[in-house]
Amino acid sequence: MAQMMMREAILETIRAEMRRDPKVMMLGEDLVGGMGTAGGPEAIGGIWSTSTGLWEEFGSNRVVDTPISESAIIGSAAGAALAGKRPIAELMFADFVGVCMDQIWNQIAKFRYMFGGKSKCPVTIRLVYGAGFNAAPQHSQAVYSMLTSMPGLKVVLPSTPADAKGLLTQAIRDDDPVLFFEHKALYGVKGEVPDGDYAIPFGHARQVRSGEHVTIVTCGMMVSVCERAADSLAQEGISCDVLDMRTTSPLDEEAILDSVEMTGRVVLVDESPPRCSVASDVAAMIANKAFAALKAPPQLVTAPHSPVPFARELESAYLPSPPKVIDAVRAALAYR
Amino acid sequence: MQLSRDQLLQAYRRMATIRAFEERLHDEIAKGEIAGFTHLYAGQEAAAVGICEHLADDDFIVSTHRGHGHCLAKGVDVKGMMQEIYGRATGTCKGKGGSMHIADVDKGMLGANGIVGAGAPQAVGAALSCKMDGQGKVAIAFSGDGACNQGTTFEAMNMAVVTKAPCIFVFENNHYSEHTGPAYATATSTDIAGRAEAFGMKAWRANGCDFFDTYDTMRELLDYVRAGNGPAAIELDTERFYGHFEGDPQRYRGEGELDRIRAERDCLLAFRKKVTEAKLLEDGDLDAVDAETSALIDAAVDEARTAPPPTPDMVLQDVYISY
Amino acid sequence: MAALKPFAMPKWGIEMTEGTVAEWMVQEGAAYEKGALLTLIETDKITNEVEAESPGILVRIVAGAGETLPVGALLAVMADGPADATEIEAFLATFKPADALGSAGRDAPKPAAPEAKPVAAAPAASSIPADANISPAARKLAEERGVDVAGLAGSGKSGRISLQDVDQASRPAAAAAAIGGTPVSVAVDFAVLDGFYASPLAKRIAHQNGIDLAGVTGTGPRGRISKADVLAKVQPAANSNAPAGAAPRVVPMDKVRKVIARRLTEAKQSIPHFYLRAEAKVDALIEMRRQANLFLGGKASINDFLVRAVALALIEVPDCNVQVHGDAIHYFSTADVSVAMATDRGLVTPVVRGAERLAPHDIARASKALLAKAQAGRLSYEDMDGGSFTVSNLGMFGIDEFDAIINPPQGAILAVGTTRRVWGEQADGSGAFESRIAFTLSCDHRAIDGAVGARFLAALKALIEAPERLFPQG
């Protein structure tokens, strides 16, 4: 066991996988940093410090620092994967998925299917997402709801360093395309990370708090928001069963429904705006499959139907927070 | 010309197969049995074959929506392709992709693509994979006078140059991007290869309706790229005999244009003229190939017609390897 | 100003239409705690205790003890603090009895046939302006339940009031106080099971039951250990019935006893009973039961077989499978047989439904389940409702024979005695001991004549004496 930040867990995982399998390669902007400049390579060590030192160890063929060309980056990852490699492509900000969406949506997601199951595209796309750093509308979005809806893709959101290591290991080894979402505000969060090699299977939610009055379903950055809300409510004798989905595609329906059948009340917490979001999707699934168990309508705590605002007060009003989650839990309990 | 008799026959056979395949499809589609969109390659055979005759199974190509020619030139099974176009469970892609998405990764054919320009970055990626392997293999992105305007093409060219990827950008200029002429839509329509040169890549030009010109130019280009000099491009001047898609009334053609290009720019006729005049092959040799090809296509269509259709349970298969 | 809320006649079970206030346990004007017994309300079947969901004051009693009122009628007014007469009068004036506060959607009363409405509708204090931002269904519900929507915050777009908003507003304050209080731990205390690929619930169950997941095979999604896999390893809970012989449990069953007394007195006085007696030889039945239990691994009792025979006989003689309602006789095509069960709380007769379709071991299972519920005092209305015939067996007490009292509205009841060894003449003229049971069939002569009853008993006897007929054919 070691205490480390999520970014360190990610870096260590990539390094370990690249050592283990010579087919693993990386592509992305400023993965190395400083290429073609007076400051020389590694002048910044990778923008999110998740690729520090990898180029020195593995060289230019396997660590490809790219121009600013999202379509080319993701498209190359796709082509390299079809040709037999296991590329890890980084999108510096998840919001840039708009620039290269065709390569993800029409290409990578569909290769295996439209080629009759005779190809595989084991690409892992790492996206840096989320609000909380006043990065403004075009650099703060959650994005994963849209990608969850696309058949052919798997969508993963680690919430702790330990989960980041296990889930990224699984992603790189998975022969299907994986979108791996790293929240920028979680990079610096420390946690215990087990030593050794382990992969966490997809579609396997993590139980974060154990309770019997209300179920809370969430993922990513919102997990810690829900933990704080649950701990505060526990002081009042209200116990919440908090589930971290970990992967929105595939979804651990069984864990969610088991919990809702026990509590009869559920709160979905999601950093995305509500329309066609993961929160709405899971709420509908619960209403469809566990209606008889529900004692109150599913409560949604989401961002509003707006872009992410810049100013501190606005962004803070935009995001779900522990008080908002607590209110939702109370609303679920108050329903009669 | 340093091609042996066998190589010449092989090249002719490939081109004749493509021509027969496409011509037959034109007739069958008109009968209404084939679903969806089909884009025929007839007329451009010399381009595909002139390039792919140099390639092995572990060289990669990425194609366009007009991909039958590239698939056949790369060695994808004729009958499997016909069955795929007919939407059969025994098709190359089990009826999941259809005409626009035929692929055979084992033969280095990384897919025809329905999105114009999408293949170029994928070819760069395949080329990066070749570079990692260090065996001198290459990846080829086929595109046209339309795709050369797509942003992805530019990104791919730039990326190929800066990463020194062994990627070859082929621009088949058949003078129509969908229903529009390059003179209107392509800012440097008289010199598409020049765009590649602007990115710092070496570019060649050749007559895409002449097998030998294409083949010889490609030999030089491939030697250059396989040697590790980075990417290259080639612009081929060629013609498509049919519309953008089957069903296209082609009102944009000039008076007598179709007749003229069939008469003057038919690569099969040009090939025949050249080899017979140079006494490398006789008409009879080529006629025999024509006859065998014709029979092969007949058999392919007959088998495709009677092959089993996919069943509803196949809808959910192969979305993932494991979910 | 105190918040007043109505205490209306509750609705228990789909068929309940009215109830009788047996007794008020709290005086008018008195305060009560959460969980306090407010009143006892009788229905046809059971006397119910109504407990307070939250603390309050019973500021006005409207329905007196002994009054019978329809479901939804106002019984009393409750408040969360002292209220003066004016407030109470105002409240009473605007109260509209509603169909019991079942879910607004699911239990909504079927729309009545449209009637001509009086031109001048009585102006209600709660009339809603025509331009209020409220959905049509919500408006209707608000009017029915007398909900004041003026101050209601609608959850819809631009504050539109929905059916759900009105439904919620019309209900007494939630028992949110029922949850909460002292701090609890929400720690995931089975983190030790993290290494196992098992669903969160599976881990929870394993932890609670001390099950080692190492040996458990997963059959859940993607091969994960799921709840079912773990439950398969859980040992059935030890019998938790309190051992007999301990200090007697004092349960205030007087009211139930009262109800039983009242009904049976009524039955004896108003139904013209007549009694038919017969004996059946049960050697074959006893042997069949022994073999069946062995073969099927079950534990069907003789009574379970008798219930089965009764059911088949009722189908054979449908004129005996009736209920009497005033001047009408109801004939049934299925045999819903009430089985008399003695419990600590008194005699109850829950129903084994469709017994003609059940094999004896299915009847055994059903009876056992009903007996368990009866002993726990948890029989529901559905369990007791209906039934056209009762089987009452005192054989286990060694009673040779007896005459049972019919349970109205049923047409008949069968009293079953104990198995006796009797010397009897055999077919060949020799003598041998036989096992016999005596039956007494009590019939309601208003609906069942002697011949009908006799045919029933004959059919029953024939079935019992050829017990292979008791198993479903084919």
mmCIF file of C-alpha atoms in Angstrom, chain B residues 62-205:
data_model
loop_
_atom_site.group_PDB
_atom_site.id
_atom_site.type_symbol
_atom_site.label_atom_id
_atom_site.label_comp_id
_atom_site.label_asym_id
_atom_site.label_seq_id
_atom_site.Cartn_x
_atom_site.Cartn_y
_atom_site.Cartn_z
ATOM 1 C CA VAL B 62 -7.512 2.720 -45.562
ATOM 2 C CA SER B 63 -10.140 3.409 -48.149
ATOM 3 C CA THR B 64 -13.135 5.611 -48.852
ATOM 4 C CA HIS B 65 -16.816 5.098 -49.509
ATOM 5 C CA ARG B 66 -15.790 4.131 -53.033
ATOM 6 C CA GLY B 67 -13.813 1.216 -51.703
ATOM 7 C CA HIS B 68 -14.586 -1.908 -53.725
ATOM 8 C CA GLY B 69 -11.624 -1.352 -56.004
ATOM 9 C CA HIS B 70 -9.154 -0.914 -53.147
ATOM 10 C CA CYS B 71 -10.560 -3.975 -51.355
ATOM 11 C CA LEU B 72 -10.277 -6.207 -54.391
ATOM 12 C CA ALA B 73 -6.840 -4.856 -55.281
ATOM 13 C CA LYS B 74 -5.642 -5.644 -51.767
ATOM 14 C CA GLY B 75 -6.857 -9.229 -52.078
ATOM 15 C CA VAL B 76 -10.133 -9.234 -50.194
ATOM 16 C CA ASP B 77 -12.238 -12.223 -51.221
ATOM 17 C CA VAL B 78 -14.498 -11.482 -54.190
ATOM 18 C CA LYS B 79 -17.355 -13.707 -53.120
ATOM 19 C CA GLY B 80 -17.213 -12.521 -49.523
ATOM 20 C CA MET B 81 -17.444 -8.954 -50.757
ATOM 21 C CA MET B 82 -20.361 -9.673 -53.047
ATOM 22 C CA GLN B 83 -22.191 -11.378 -50.192
ATOM 23 C CA GLU B 84 -21.503 -8.409 -47.944
ATOM 24 C CA ILE B 85 -22.927 -6.016 -50.492
ATOM 25 C CA TYR B 86 -25.967 -8.242 -50.720
ATOM 26 C CA GLY B 87 -26.215 -8.055 -46.943
ATOM 27 C CA ARG B 88 -25.697 -11.764 -46.241
ATOM 28 C CA ALA B 89 -24.621 -13.379 -42.998
ATOM 29 C CA THR B 90 -21.711 -14.960 -44.881
ATOM 30 C CA GLY B 91 -20.459 -11.619 -46.184
ATOM 31 C CA THR B 92 -17.000 -10.337 -45.322
ATOM 32 C CA CYS B 93 -18.541 -8.280 -42.505
ATOM 33 C CA LYS B 94 -21.462 -10.627 -41.737
ATOM 34 C CA GLY B 95 -23.877 -8.171 -43.292
ATOM 35 C CA LYS B 96 -23.141 -5.622 -40.596
ATOM 36 C CA GLY B 97 -21.344 -3.026 -42.706
ATOM 37 C CA GLY B 98 -22.392 -3.273 -46.326
ATOM 38 C CA SER B 99 -20.703 -1.674 -49.304
ATOM 39 C CA MET B 100 -19.271 1.335 -47.527
ATOM 40 C CA HIS B 101 -17.644 -0.485 -44.616
ATOM 41 C CA ILE B 102 -15.971 -3.553 -46.055
ATOM 42 C CA ALA B 103 -12.778 -4.425 -44.219
ATOM 43 C CA ASP B 104 -10.386 -7.338 -43.916
ATOM 44 C CA VAL B 105 -7.831 -6.505 -41.298
ATOM 45 C CA ASP B 106 -5.866 -9.712 -41.856
ATOM 46 C CA LYS B 107 -5.186 -8.594 -45.422
ATOM 47 C CA GLY B 108 -4.165 -5.144 -44.250
ATOM 48 C CA MET B 109 -7.385 -3.577 -45.468
ATOM 49 C CA LEU B 110 -8.437 -1.371 -42.557
ATOM 50 C CA GLY B 111 -11.825 -0.524 -43.929
ATOM 51 C CA ALA B 112 -13.743 1.431 -46.438
ATOM 52 C CA ASN B 113 -15.202 4.475 -44.696
ATOM 53 C CA GLY B 114 -18.449 6.345 -45.051
ATOM 54 C CA ILE B 115 -17.065 9.589 -43.636
ATOM 55 C CA VAL B 116 -15.083 11.538 -46.202
ATOM 56 C CA GLY B 117 -11.563 12.159 -45.010
ATOM 57 C CA ALA B 118 -11.848 9.990 -41.912
ATOM 58 C CA GLY B 119 -9.353 7.477 -43.189
ATOM 59 C CA ALA B 120 -6.361 9.769 -43.467
ATOM 60 C CA PRO B 121 -5.569 10.036 -39.742
ATOM 61 C CA GLN B 122 -6.227 6.323 -39.339
ATOM 62 C CA ALA B 123 -3.615 5.621 -41.993
ATOM 63 C CA VAL B 124 -1.173 7.797 -40.067
ATOM 64 C CA GLY B 125 -1.840 5.668 -37.005
ATOM 65 C CA ALA B 126 -1.294 2.468 -38.920
ATOM 66 C CA ALA B 127 1.914 3.993 -40.255
ATOM 67 C CA LEU B 128 3.040 4.809 -36.709
ATOM 68 C CA SER B 129 2.476 1.182 -35.878
ATOM 69 C CA CYS B 130 4.655 0.211 -38.858
ATOM 70 C CA LYS B 131 7.300 2.649 -37.655
ATOM 71 C CA MET B 132 7.289 1.006 -34.229
ATOM 72 C CA ASP B 133 7.760 -2.375 -35.864
ATOM 73 C CA GLY B 134 10.649 -1.130 -37.974
ATOM 74 C CA GLN B 135 10.056 -3.608 -40.817
ATOM 75 C CA GLY B 136 9.723 -1.025 -43.556
ATOM 76 C CA LYS B 137 5.993 -1.495 -43.857
ATOM 77 C CA VAL B 138 3.761 1.367 -44.947
ATOM 78 C CA ALA B 139 0.189 2.582 -44.617
ATOM 79 C CA ILE B 140 -1.711 4.160 -47.489
ATOM 80 C CA ALA B 141 -4.619 6.580 -47.200
ATOM 81 C CA PHE B 142 -6.771 6.655 -50.288
ATOM 82 C CA SER B 143 -8.690 9.854 -50.800
ATOM 83 C CA GLY B 144 -9.999 11.997 -53.586
ATOM 84 C CA ASP B 145 -10.451 15.478 -54.862
ATOM 85 C CA GLY B 146 -13.194 15.898 -52.247
ATOM 86 C CA ALA B 147 -11.449 14.490 -49.199
ATOM 87 C CA CYS B 148 -8.473 16.691 -49.863
ATOM 88 C CA ASN B 149 -10.555 19.585 -48.531
ATOM 89 C CA GLN B 150 -11.496 17.879 -45.246
ATOM 90 C CA GLY B 151 -9.723 19.114 -42.128
ATOM 91 C CA THR B 152 -8.761 15.617 -41.142
ATOM 92 C CA THR B 153 -6.673 15.303 -44.299
ATOM 93 C CA PHE B 154 -4.615 18.338 -43.390
ATOM 94 C CA GLU B 155 -4.192 17.267 -39.809
ATOM 95 C CA ALA B 156 -3.115 13.860 -40.971
ATOM 96 C CA MET B 157 -0.569 15.235 -43.401
ATOM 97 C CA ASN B 158 0.914 17.552 -40.825
ATOM 98 C CA MET B 159 1.049 14.827 -38.217
ATOM 99 C CA ALA B 160 2.599 12.378 -40.651
ATOM 100 C CA VAL B 161 5.360 14.844 -41.471
ATOM 101 C CA VAL B 162 6.180 15.789 -37.882
ATOM 102 C CA THR B 163 6.171 12.178 -36.709
ATOM 103 C CA LYS B 164 7.918 10.984 -39.885
ATOM 104 C CA ALA B 165 5.325 8.291 -40.296
ATOM 105 C CA PRO B 166 5.645 5.974 -43.316
ATOM 106 C CA CYS B 167 2.254 7.070 -44.586
ATOM 107 C CA ILE B 168 1.297 7.617 -48.202
ATOM 108 C CA PHE B 169 -1.495 10.003 -49.137
ATOM 109 C CA VAL B 170 -3.075 9.033 -52.438
ATOM 110 C CA PHE B 171 -5.341 11.592 -54.054
ATOM 111 C CA GLU B 172 -7.400 10.010 -56.805
ATOM 112 C CA ASN B 173 -8.666 13.016 -58.663
ATOM 113 C CA ASN B 174 -11.646 11.693 -60.605
ATOM 114 C CA HIS B 175 -12.838 15.244 -61.162
ATOM 115 C CA TYR B 176 -15.987 15.014 -59.109
ATOM 116 C CA SER B 177 -16.448 15.332 -55.380
ATOM 117 C CA GLU B 178 -20.019 14.117 -55.023
ATOM 118 C CA HIS B 179 -21.802 16.302 -57.537
ATOM 119 C CA THR B 180 -19.326 19.169 -57.658
ATOM 120 C CA GLY B 181 -16.250 19.740 -59.722
ATOM 121 C CA PRO B 182 -12.897 20.507 -58.122
ATOM 122 C CA ALA B 183 -12.552 23.648 -60.156
ATOM 123 C CA TYR B 184 -15.276 25.051 -57.921
ATOM 124 C CA ALA B 185 -14.655 23.388 -54.604
ATOM 125 C CA THR B 186 -10.955 22.801 -54.416
ATOM 126 C CA ALA B 187 -8.891 25.941 -54.145
ATOM 127 C CA THR B 188 -5.823 24.423 -55.752
ATOM 128 C CA SER B 189 -7.638 22.043 -58.008
ATOM 129 C CA THR B 190 -4.989 21.928 -60.654
ATOM 130 C CA ASP B 191 -2.447 20.762 -58.149
ATOM 131 C CA ILE B 192 -3.733 18.774 -55.184
ATOM 132 C CA ALA B 193 -0.386 17.133 -54.630
ATOM 133 C CA GLY B 194 0.972 20.600 -54.020
ATOM 134 C CA ARG B 195 -0.920 20.697 -50.752
ATOM 135 C CA ALA B 196 1.078 17.759 -49.529
ATOM 136 C CA GLU B 197 4.247 19.472 -50.647
ATOM 137 C CA ALA B 198 3.186 22.535 -48.687
ATOM 138 C CA PHE B 199 3.377 20.387 -45.556
ATOM 139 C CA GLY B 200 6.927 19.510 -46.420
ATOM 140 C CA MET B 201 6.209 16.103 -47.916
ATOM 141 C CA LYS B 202 7.477 14.813 -51.261
ATOM 142 C CA ALA B 203 4.724 14.349 -53.809
ATOM 143 C CA TRP B 204 4.454 12.538 -57.140
ATOM 144 C CA ARG B 205 1.923 12.767 -59.884
#
